[in-house]
Each structure stands twice: as structure tokens, then as C-alpha cells.
Amino acid sequence: MRFRSLALSASLVSLPVAAGAQAAASARAQADPRVGLAAGWPDAQEAIHNLELVAHRPRPEGFFDPAKPGDFPYAVADLAFGGNYLFQGGYHGIQIWDIASPASPTLRLGFVCPGGQGDLSVYQNLLFMSVQETSSRVDCGTQGVADSISAERFRGIRIFDLTDLGHPKQVAAVQTCRGSHTHTLVTDPKDAANVYVYVSGTSPVRPREELAGCSGLSPEEDPNTALFRIEVIKVPVAAPQEAKIVSAPRVFADSAGAIAGLWKGGDHGPGTQTTTESKQCHDVTVYPELGLAAGACSGNGLLLDIRDPVNPRRIAEVSDPNFAFWHSATFNNDGTKLLFTDEWGGGTQPRCRATDRPEWGADAIFTLAQGKLRMAGYYKLPAAQSETENCVAHNGSLIPVPGRDIMVQGWYQGGVSVFDFTDPARPVEIAFFDRGPFSATELMLGGFWSAYWYNGQIYGSEIGRGLDVFRLLPSEYLSKNEIAAAKLVHLERFNPQDQPRFVWPASFVVARAYLDQLLRADGLRRSWAAPVVRELDRAEKLTGEPRRTALAALAARLERDARGAGDPARVQSLAAVVRDLAAGKR
Amino acid sequence: MIKVPRRLLAAALAFGLAIPPSSTSSRHPASQAPASTASPRYTAADVGFMQGMIPHHAQAVEMAALVPARTAREDLRLLAQRIDVSQRDEIATMQRWLRSRHQMVPNPMAAHEHPDSAGRPMLMPGMLTPQEMAELAKAAGTDFERLFLTRMIKHHEGALIMVAQLFASRGAVQEPEIFGFASDVDADQRAEIARMRTMLNAYSVPKREPQ
């Protein structure tokens, strides 16, 4: 999140809209239960569709100011997950929730340690925390740092040892020139002994008198400037106290070696957005199994080769005339699509009003093939929000439904939205949750910082209201089998910027999920599908050799029929699951 | 001048004083001593920055207002429109910040001189003198275009100086709001300076204004 409006506000934004389109938009608006919800804190009116809110936990004692629900210093922010624990970062510190029973999260620890939004990542017994602000202290104190040059100041990455969960122990604190607005934990598939942290710093560079080597000069004045780079910290897992910066990749350099090689002024002409300067990344999402990273870097979206995690190499970059601030990125599971978010207005402004253009402050979905990105479509929260609701695209994750690209995303006070972007040109909303504004008369900072799927549930981090847990419900857009298949994917940990590849076990429910998809899209004729469903049911009740024989026969039939099917790839996927079931794979 | 914002409960929450819901055991991490219980507060430097930046921004709005009548260049008109909108947004933010802390809120439409501690009018860094404003208002055509960009660059560079001075002030920039705001002003003004330099280079035979 950025503190305030980035560039444009309503006067430039409300472009003329044809009367017919306006009427259509207002008809849609009237039909959507999210429009016009009553304000309140903590008792705003709610609208929910195809989700069930199974638990809500307000911010615990000490992590809010009852007199000022939208108070910035107590905003809670992003999430990370490890085992049965949810780690919630924020401006005032860390909350650790036990989610062994997801419908009743219990607070295990509230840990005061201010320093900015406090993004977290978790790896085994280690917890990583971003620290950005000049008031942050090495010792986590709340009193700030008065001197402009001080050894007490900490800006960078803290590493805590969580071996005793009730007593996090700071084992390393790696100082950086610009602090850490966000960071990305990077695992290396070839090296289990080390993890890496990509540090995205967005704030002014601190004086070199405070940290040697720091320079905030332009590249022309100083080729060693701390601008126009990310930092890479190497962390030996067994000796985290030895964590240190090992490289500072110039991800914006051009082929001639100019450090500031990408950004061309960010101006795309009348009627478009201008972007901020590409001299830092806001957030980097890595997908180690693909050897790729996506950098959401202020004025550009980058694609990086990270097979050598210490030396990420840019292989593609994009800009977009409708983007103001490249904020975050999510790959689809097979790495054929890449979704970037645009945090137009910095997250503190109302940017989902009926007058705001649907391709501004939205997700931009690109297709990805042979290292090339191609723009395909936009997704924006389809329900207009009010003037007192800060709202724009923000953080989310994939939901592991096999055969489809489905994501859940937080939109600040716009709520939580679940959508399908399998067809990147035509994303479709599946489910949502929204509360009315904190206040009907005043814009108070609030809403969903992020919403993520983790091992069967959706967890939402609400800046001023705390933690929400949702269950996804079957609907015309998503079947019971598809949800059950998503729940088969179990992760040991989930750091949203470190994307794992989802793999589904061979299971009848996965086969039925594919069948449901084929039927929904009419990729199979019903007359053809009915015996397949029956045969699958029959085989499931068998055991031993008869089961194997039945499944092998069904797989052979599916493989044969795939060739003439409307959606051959999906029938192939179905056939592959049945083949694996026949082979007894789990 | 300095008011300490009352952060309820914050005083009770020194470092490491963790809040388990059902435990009374001490939560001090072994490696660190508990720190002081005071909360970061804003200082006279923070207040002065906000109060000084309002007339600074207001002058940018006034400069931008000169553009439509003096040039037909679409890129310059668009730049002026964007400056107008973004500076107004920021002025509103600064006014909110000051008002919620019960500080004097300068009227951006009043004189652009910011009184110094002795009450004398003082221009914030980068601001045009009344003479320079008058020159700009009198200029036309390509002269105006170059003069506008040159002086707006200088004006924006003044904001960067103000941010740098703020960060160098003892006790300043300790609140998350002002940290975020000052960081964003710094980033956005730099971006706009870069944009304006590119435009200035693109305009034929750029003539440097004597500084």
C-alpha cells in the first residue's frame, strides 16, 4: 500500500460515458447486493455470495484504537502460512493465529514490533519480516528513533526463530538502504540448505553515514545508486544469523548497460494513466519450479529468469496504458498466464466507484509463452463501491481447482472476490463477500489487504476489522467436486509471493471435477457423459483387479474419444487421472 | 506546537510485551531487552513540513492554471492537468493531517509566503518569487513552454529538498502517515521531474533559463 493518491482523481477519471452504457451499468449496480451496504464499525452490513463466513476475529487487544478504527499505525496487513499457523503482519507488529481448526482461529501470540506494513514469510522455523520506516528500531521498540543518523534504526529484513512459538527470537536483522516495503522468500529447487529473500524497497534512501554504501543519487551522478535495483539476501537455513546481502540485481538495465533503462516517462498520452517511475519493484512473485519471477515494479511488469536465484535476469517487460502502479503479480498454475495488479490511488483512495473506469485499478491478465507476455484482458471488482471506501485491486492467490485458473483476491473495502480467468479475455466472478464502509461520511482506511486460499479455506486480512475465514460453496460456476479436488492440495507452508506448483493426487473426485467442467462447458455431449459417470461410479465401488480393469478400459475409451471432443485437452486430463487411478497411484 | 497524539494502549505495549490470550508468562524474547514504552510522535519539523508544503503545492496549481491559455501543446496541457489534480489531492491530504492534529492549516488560496519563526514571509525551496510568477504569466508560445517546464522542474526539486530536510530533522518522520506521505511526495516529484526533463529535451533547441 502507498499512503495516498498516486496521480489522478475523479476529475480526470470520469470520462464521458454513453447514456445507454450508463443505464446498463446502473441496472447492474442495482442488482448487486454489494451496492449501498450500510456503514459501520464493527457492525457494517454484509453481502455474501457463494461463500460462507465461518469465522471472524477482530484485531486483538493492543492492536487497535477503539476510538479510531481506521488508525494507520494499527492497520493489519498481509498474511503468510506455515503448518497450522497463520501469520498476520501489520503496522504495529505480528499476530500468530492457530488455525488447526479453521472455523475457530485462536490467537497464539500478539507481538509488538512496528516498522511499516510488516510483510511476513515463513520457512520451517524461520519468520521473515519487512521493515521500512525510519521510526523502526533494531529492538522492535515503539518509541521511534529521534536521530536522523542512528545505529538504533532498523530498516531491512528481520529474521525470527520461531522454535518457541510463544517467544520469537530475532536471530538476524539485515539492514538495507531503502528498507523493505515488501519481500519475497525464494526457495531454490536445487539447494535446500539456503533460502533467498528478494527485497523490494520503495522509500527514500538513507544516508551513507547511517549505512555504508547507500546512495540516493541518480544513476548519472552515481552508478552505485541504491535506486533501480532489488537486493538479494542469502539465508543459510541452519545458520540464519549469517544472512547477508549477496547481490543487488539491476533489473531495470537496458542492453547498453544503462541502469535506468526501462521507463520511458510512463506517459501513454491523453485519456490514459501515467505510471510512477520504474526505479524499484513494489513486489516480486517467484515460481521457483518454473525458474521464473514476475516483478511488479512501479512503472513496469517484469519477467525474470531466476534459475540462478542470486542473479535474476530480465527476459521480458510490459507496460500498459491503463496502469498507474504495477503492484503485485500471480502466475497461473501451469505458467501460461500472468496476472498483474494495478494499485491506482495507492490503496487509500476510492477507485471502484461507478465513475471509475473498469480497466483502471484492475488486474491485467497476460498470456505467457516462450518468455513472451501478451495482454489478454482485465478483471475489476464488478460491484461499484462508495466514495468512503478505499478500493482497488490488491493481494490474492490461486485456488487449486484442477483444469481452471481461479483466484481469490482482496479489494480493500471492495471486499473479497473469487473469479475465474481460465479465459483471460473474459474473467468471470464466482463468489464474493463485502461489508459496507467503516463510515458513510468519511473515508477511513480499511478493507481486505489480502485474501488467500490455504489448505481448504479462504483467509482474509482486514485492515481495521481483523481476520475472516471463508468456506467456498458450490454454485453454477463451481461444483462440489471441483471444490473437493481443490481441498486435496495440501501445502506445508504458503508465502503468497513464493508460488508452489499445485499437484493433485489421482483421485475420483479430481476425475469428477474434470467431468463437471466438461459438462458445464458442453465439451461432452450428455449422452456420451452419462455412461462415463456411471462407469466411474461403478469402478469406485470395486476393488483389486476388477477395479483396475474397469478403470483401464475407461481410460482407454477416454483417450480415444479425446480426439473428437470439443475440449480435447480436458478429456485428456480426465483420461490421465483415470489411467493413474487404474495404476493405483495416489 | 508539538502535540503528542494519544495512542491508546500503545504505551502499554513495549517491545516484546506480547499478548497471549490465555497466559500470564513473560513474553520477552531472550535476545532482546524490553525497550522504552513511549510512542513515536510528530514534531515541529513534521508540522512545518506539512504547513510549508501546502503553499508550495498551491503554487504548482497556480502555475498549471497558466498553461491552457498559453500553449496548444497537448502533452504540456495534459501534464498541467495532472499536476493540478495530484497537487490538489495532496493538499487535501496535508490539510486532513494537520486538522486531525489540531494544527494550524494554511489556506492554499492565500498568499504563498510561509511565515518563518519570526513571522516574516519566506518562500519554500523551489518556489517562484512573485516576479518570476509574473514573468511566467507574461510569456507566450515556445518561450512559455520552456520557461514553464524549467521553473516547474525547479519547483519540484524544491519539494525534494524539503523532503530531504525533513528526513534530516531530529525526531521527524516517526509517524507512519507522514513517513508514507513524504516518501510518496519524493517518489512522485522525481518521476514528474524525469518526465518534464524528457519533454524539455524534446522541445526544439531548449534554452536554459539563467538560474
Short mmCIF file of C-alpha atoms in Angstrom, two decimals, chain A residues 174-482:
data_model
loop_
_atom_site.label_atom_id
_atom_site.label_comp_id
_atom_site.label_asym_id
_atom_site.label_seq_id
_atom_site.Cartn_x
_atom_site.Cartn_y
_atom_site.Cartn_z
CA VAL A 174 19.79 -7.35 7.65
CA GLN A 175 19.91 -3.61 7.05
CA THR A 176 19.21 -2.26 3.56
CA CYS A 177 19.45 1.21 2.04
CA ARG A 178 15.76 1.75 1.36
CA GLY A 179 14.33 -0.63 3.92
CA SER A 180 11.89 -3.30 2.84
CA HIS A 181 8.40 -2.40 1.71
CA THR A 182 7.77 -5.98 0.65
CA HIS A 183 9.95 -9.04 0.25
CA THR A 184 9.83 -12.41 -1.42
CA LEU A 185 11.07 -15.63 0.06
CA VAL A 186 12.77 -17.57 -2.74
CA THR A 187 13.36 -21.27 -2.46
CA ASP A 188 15.88 -22.89 -4.77
CA PRO A 189 14.78 -26.34 -6.00
CA LYS A 190 18.48 -27.28 -6.36
CA ASP A 191 19.61 -26.07 -2.94
CA ALA A 192 17.77 -26.95 0.25
CA ALA A 193 20.49 -25.51 2.51
CA ASN A 194 19.77 -21.89 1.63
CA VAL A 195 16.79 -19.68 1.03
CA TYR A 196 16.90 -16.24 -0.51
CA VAL A 197 15.00 -13.06 0.16
CA TYR A 198 14.34 -10.59 -2.63
CA VAL A 199 13.96 -7.19 -1.02
CA SER A 200 11.78 -4.53 -2.62
CA GLY A 201 12.49 -1.13 -1.09
CA THR A 202 10.38 1.81 -2.19
CA SER A 203 11.25 4.54 0.32
CA PRO A 204 13.90 7.25 0.25
CA VAL A 205 17.47 6.01 0.56
CA ARG A 206 19.02 6.50 3.97
CA PRO A 207 22.24 8.47 4.40
CA ARG A 208 25.53 6.68 3.89
CA GLU A 209 26.55 7.90 7.33
CA GLU A 210 23.94 5.53 8.70
CA LEU A 211 24.60 2.60 6.39
CA ALA A 212 27.80 2.45 4.36
CA GLY A 213 27.42 2.44 0.63
CA CYS A 214 23.91 3.85 0.46
CA SER A 215 23.34 6.43 -2.24
CA GLY A 216 20.12 8.01 -3.36
CA LEU A 217 21.68 9.86 -6.29
CA SER A 218 20.57 9.37 -9.86
CA PRO A 219 22.44 6.78 -11.94
CA GLU A 220 24.12 9.60 -13.88
CA GLU A 221 25.50 11.03 -10.66
CA ASP A 222 26.36 7.71 -9.04
CA PRO A 223 26.44 4.34 -10.81
CA ASN A 224 26.26 2.67 -7.40
CA THR A 225 22.93 4.25 -6.53
CA ALA A 226 20.59 2.22 -4.32
CA LEU A 227 17.77 3.10 -6.71
CA PHE A 228 16.90 0.92 -9.72
CA ARG A 229 17.62 -2.41 -8.07
CA ILE A 230 16.38 -5.11 -5.78
CA GLU A 231 18.54 -6.71 -3.11
CA VAL A 232 19.10 -10.43 -2.66
CA ILE A 233 19.73 -11.78 0.82
CA LYS A 234 21.11 -15.28 1.18
CA VAL A 235 19.98 -17.10 4.31
CA PRO A 236 21.67 -20.36 5.35
CA VAL A 237 18.72 -22.26 6.84
CA ALA A 238 20.86 -23.85 9.53
CA ALA A 239 22.67 -20.59 10.36
CA PRO A 240 20.24 -17.74 9.73
CA GLN A 241 22.42 -15.38 11.76
CA GLU A 242 24.80 -15.43 8.78
CA ALA A 243 22.18 -13.94 6.45
CA LYS A 244 23.60 -11.20 4.28
CA ILE A 245 23.07 -9.33 1.03
CA VAL A 246 24.80 -11.22 -1.76
CA SER A 247 23.71 -9.23 -4.81
CA ALA A 248 21.76 -6.18 -5.91
CA PRO A 249 20.49 -7.00 -9.38
CA ARG A 250 19.94 -4.15 -11.82
CA VAL A 251 16.65 -5.49 -13.11
CA PHE A 252 15.84 -2.28 -14.99
CA ALA A 253 19.06 -2.10 -17.00
CA ASP A 254 18.94 -1.98 -20.79
CA SER A 255 21.19 -3.86 -23.20
CA ALA A 256 23.59 -0.92 -23.29
CA GLY A 257 24.04 -1.21 -19.54
CA ALA A 258 22.09 1.90 -18.52
CA ILE A 259 20.75 1.23 -15.03
CA ALA A 260 17.57 3.22 -15.62
CA GLY A 261 16.88 1.56 -18.90
CA LEU A 262 13.20 0.76 -18.88
CA TRP A 263 10.89 3.55 -18.01
CA LYS A 264 10.06 5.96 -20.79
CA GLY A 265 8.28 8.57 -18.73
CA GLY A 266 5.23 6.45 -18.03
CA ASP A 267 3.06 8.65 -20.18
CA HIS A 268 0.81 6.96 -22.71
CA GLY A 269 -1.00 10.04 -23.96
CA PRO A 270 -4.35 11.72 -23.35
CA GLY A 271 -7.02 9.67 -21.65
CA THR A 272 -4.55 7.18 -20.18
CA GLN A 273 -2.79 6.69 -16.88
CA THR A 274 0.73 7.77 -16.15
CA THR A 275 2.80 5.39 -14.10
CA THR A 276 5.28 6.04 -11.37
CA GLU A 277 8.92 5.69 -12.26
CA SER A 278 10.38 2.20 -12.63
CA LYS A 279 13.18 2.65 -10.16
CA GLN A 280 12.07 -0.02 -7.72
CA CYS A 281 9.92 -3.09 -7.58
CA HIS A 282 6.88 -2.97 -5.37
CA ASP A 283 6.59 -6.71 -5.16
CA VAL A 284 8.14 -9.75 -6.80
CA THR A 285 6.40 -13.10 -7.13
CA VAL A 286 8.59 -16.11 -7.78
CA TYR A 287 7.63 -19.50 -9.15
CA PRO A 288 10.81 -21.48 -8.47
CA GLU A 289 9.69 -24.67 -10.21
CA LEU A 290 9.37 -22.71 -13.43
CA GLY A 291 12.55 -20.77 -12.74
CA LEU A 292 10.59 -17.57 -13.20
CA ALA A 293 9.73 -14.45 -11.28
CA ALA A 294 7.26 -11.69 -12.06
CA GLY A 295 8.27 -8.26 -10.87
CA ALA A 296 5.55 -5.69 -10.27
CA CYS A 297 7.87 -2.73 -10.47
CA SER A 298 6.03 0.60 -10.23
CA GLY A 299 6.07 1.58 -13.92
CA ASN A 300 6.54 -1.85 -15.49
CA GLY A 301 5.78 -5.51 -15.16
CA LEU A 302 8.91 -7.66 -15.48
CA LEU A 303 9.51 -11.31 -16.22
CA LEU A 304 12.74 -12.62 -14.70
CA ASP A 305 14.69 -15.83 -15.11
CA ILE A 306 15.63 -16.90 -11.55
CA ARG A 307 17.19 -20.29 -12.18
CA ASP A 308 20.24 -18.70 -10.61
CA PRO A 309 18.40 -17.06 -7.70
CA VAL A 310 21.31 -14.78 -6.82
CA ASN A 311 21.38 -13.31 -10.30
CA PRO A 312 17.87 -12.85 -11.66
CA ARG A 313 17.91 -11.90 -15.32
CA ARG A 314 15.16 -9.95 -17.05
CA ILE A 315 13.69 -11.72 -20.05
CA ALA A 316 10.64 -9.57 -20.77
CA GLU A 317 8.92 -6.41 -19.65
CA VAL A 318 5.50 -4.90 -20.21
CA SER A 319 3.75 -1.63 -19.63
CA ASP A 320 0.09 -0.82 -20.00
CA PRO A 321 -1.65 2.48 -20.76
CA ASN A 322 -4.29 1.74 -18.13
CA PHE A 323 -1.84 1.03 -15.30
CA ALA A 324 -0.80 3.62 -12.74
CA PHE A 325 1.24 1.48 -10.34
CA TRP A 326 2.42 -2.08 -11.01
CA HIS A 327 1.80 -3.60 -7.62
CA SER A 328 1.78 -7.40 -7.48
CA ALA A 329 1.73 -10.48 -9.67
CA THR A 330 0.32 -14.01 -9.74
CA PHE A 331 1.13 -16.81 -12.20
CA ASN A 332 -1.48 -19.38 -13.08
CA ASN A 333 -0.54 -22.91 -12.08
CA ASP A 334 0.83 -24.08 -15.41
CA GLY A 335 2.71 -20.86 -16.01
CA THR A 336 0.85 -19.90 -19.18
CA LYS A 337 -0.72 -16.77 -17.73
CA LEU A 338 0.46 -13.94 -15.55
CA LEU A 339 -1.82 -11.56 -13.72
CA PHE A 340 -0.60 -8.15 -12.57
CA THR A 341 -2.49 -5.79 -10.28
CA ASP A 342 -2.63 -2.02 -10.58
CA GLU A 343 -2.81 -0.23 -7.24
CA TRP A 344 -4.09 3.01 -8.69
CA GLY A 345 -4.52 5.52 -5.88
CA GLY A 346 -2.15 3.64 -3.59
CA GLY A 347 -4.83 1.69 -1.75
CA THR A 348 -6.07 4.62 0.29
CA GLN A 349 -8.39 6.11 -2.33
CA PRO A 350 -11.86 5.13 -3.56
CA ARG A 351 -11.16 3.74 -7.01
CA CYS A 352 -14.11 1.37 -7.53
CA ARG A 353 -16.82 3.99 -7.93
CA ALA A 354 -19.33 3.72 -10.74
CA THR A 355 -17.43 6.54 -12.47
CA ASP A 356 -14.05 4.79 -12.33
CA ARG A 357 -13.08 3.02 -15.49
CA PRO A 358 -13.20 -0.79 -15.25
CA GLU A 359 -9.70 -1.18 -16.71
CA TRP A 360 -8.14 1.26 -14.20
CA GLY A 361 -7.09 -0.03 -10.79
CA ALA A 362 -7.77 -3.54 -12.09
CA ASP A 363 -5.98 -6.83 -12.76
CA ALA A 364 -4.34 -7.11 -16.16
CA ILE A 365 -4.07 -10.68 -17.39
CA PHE A 366 -1.30 -11.60 -19.79
CA THR A 367 -0.69 -14.86 -21.60
CA LEU A 368 2.84 -16.21 -21.26
CA ALA A 369 4.52 -18.38 -23.87
CA GLN A 370 8.20 -18.76 -24.79
CA GLY A 371 9.08 -15.95 -22.41
CA LYS A 372 6.72 -13.50 -24.12
CA LEU A 373 3.85 -11.71 -22.46
CA ARG A 374 0.75 -10.77 -24.38
CA MET A 375 -2.07 -8.66 -22.94
CA ALA A 376 -5.37 -10.54 -22.90
CA GLY A 377 -7.88 -8.85 -20.59
CA TYR A 378 -8.75 -7.01 -17.39
CA TYR A 379 -10.63 -8.00 -14.27
CA LYS A 380 -12.04 -5.45 -11.90
CA LEU A 381 -14.39 -5.89 -8.97
CA PRO A 382 -17.76 -5.76 -10.73
CA ALA A 383 -19.70 -4.02 -7.95
CA ALA A 384 -19.45 -0.25 -7.59
CA GLN A 385 -18.23 0.95 -4.21
CA SER A 386 -18.87 4.24 -2.47
CA GLU A 387 -16.77 7.39 -2.05
CA THR A 388 -15.93 6.40 1.52
CA GLU A 389 -14.49 3.01 0.62
CA ASN A 390 -10.83 2.78 -0.35
CA CYS A 391 -10.86 0.19 -3.10
CA VAL A 392 -8.51 -1.07 -5.80
CA ALA A 393 -7.01 -4.38 -6.93
CA HIS A 394 -4.87 -5.89 -4.18
CA ASN A 395 -3.42 -9.18 -2.99
CA GLY A 396 -4.73 -12.65 -3.71
CA SER A 397 -3.83 -16.21 -4.60
CA LEU A 398 -4.87 -19.09 -6.80
CA ILE A 399 -7.47 -21.59 -5.67
CA PRO A 400 -6.22 -25.04 -6.73
CA VAL A 401 -9.16 -26.23 -8.82
CA PRO A 402 -7.70 -28.61 -11.40
CA GLY A 403 -8.20 -27.59 -15.01
CA ARG A 404 -9.15 -23.99 -14.26
CA ASP A 405 -7.47 -20.73 -13.28
CA ILE A 406 -9.35 -19.43 -10.27
CA MET A 407 -8.18 -16.73 -7.92
CA VAL A 408 -9.37 -15.12 -4.71
CA GLN A 409 -8.41 -11.50 -4.17
CA GLY A 410 -8.79 -8.72 -1.62
CA TRP A 411 -10.05 -5.35 -2.85
CA TYR A 412 -9.70 -3.31 0.35
CA GLN A 413 -13.19 -2.03 1.25
CA GLY A 414 -14.44 -3.54 -2.00
CA GLY A 415 -14.30 -6.88 -0.18
CA VAL A 416 -13.22 -10.30 -1.37
CA SER A 417 -13.82 -11.51 -4.91
CA VAL A 418 -13.33 -15.01 -6.32
CA PHE A 419 -13.05 -15.15 -10.10
CA ASP A 420 -12.15 -17.45 -12.97
CA PHE A 421 -9.60 -16.27 -15.52
CA THR A 422 -9.23 -19.53 -17.47
CA ASP A 423 -10.30 -17.45 -20.45
CA PRO A 424 -8.00 -14.47 -19.84
CA ALA A 425 -10.04 -12.22 -22.11
CA ARG A 426 -13.28 -12.90 -20.22
CA PRO A 427 -12.75 -13.33 -16.49
CA VAL A 428 -15.92 -14.22 -14.58
CA GLU A 429 -16.74 -13.65 -10.92
CA ILE A 430 -17.70 -16.77 -8.96
CA ALA A 431 -18.19 -15.61 -5.38
CA PHE A 432 -17.82 -12.55 -3.19
CA PHE A 433 -18.02 -11.05 0.26
CA ASP A 434 -18.34 -7.38 1.07
CA ARG A 435 -19.03 -5.18 4.05
CA GLY A 436 -20.35 -1.66 3.99
CA PRO A 437 -17.90 1.20 4.58
CA PHE A 438 -16.45 1.95 8.01
CA SER A 439 -18.19 5.30 7.78
CA ALA A 440 -20.85 6.71 5.47
CA THR A 441 -19.39 10.19 5.64
CA GLU A 442 -15.63 9.81 5.97
CA LEU A 443 -13.10 7.68 4.14
CA MET A 444 -11.38 5.61 6.81
CA LEU A 445 -8.61 3.22 5.89
CA GLY A 446 -9.90 -0.34 5.91
CA GLY A 447 -10.87 -3.40 3.97
CA PHE A 448 -9.21 -6.59 2.76
CA TRP A 449 -5.48 -6.22 2.38
CA SER A 450 -5.36 -9.75 1.06
CA ALA A 451 -7.37 -12.91 0.67
CA TYR A 452 -5.68 -16.28 0.18
CA TRP A 453 -6.63 -19.91 -0.17
CA TYR A 454 -4.73 -22.13 2.23
CA ASN A 455 -5.46 -25.84 2.63
CA GLY A 456 -9.19 -25.69 2.06
CA GLN A 457 -10.20 -22.28 3.39
CA ILE A 458 -10.01 -18.68 2.29
CA TYR A 459 -8.40 -16.36 4.82
CA GLY A 460 -8.92 -12.63 4.57
CA SER A 461 -6.85 -9.99 6.36
CA GLU A 462 -9.00 -6.95 7.10
CA ILE A 463 -7.02 -3.80 7.85
CA GLY A 464 -9.36 -2.50 10.52
CA ARG A 465 -11.55 -5.46 11.31
CA GLY A 466 -9.13 -8.34 11.76
CA LEU A 467 -9.25 -11.83 10.34
CA ASP A 468 -12.01 -13.56 8.35
CA VAL A 469 -12.25 -17.21 7.36
CA PHE A 470 -14.45 -18.32 4.47
CA ARG A 471 -15.59 -21.60 3.02
CA LEU A 472 -16.18 -21.76 -0.71
CA LEU A 473 -19.67 -23.04 -1.63
CA PRO A 474 -20.74 -24.94 -4.75
CA SER A 475 -22.60 -22.96 -7.36
CA GLU A 476 -23.41 -22.95 -11.04
CA TYR A 477 -19.82 -21.71 -11.55
CA LEU A 478 -18.06 -24.23 -9.37
CA SER A 479 -19.11 -27.76 -8.46
CA LYS A 480 -18.85 -29.68 -5.21
CA ASN A 481 -16.33 -31.98 -6.90
CA GLU A 482 -14.17 -29.09 -8.04
#
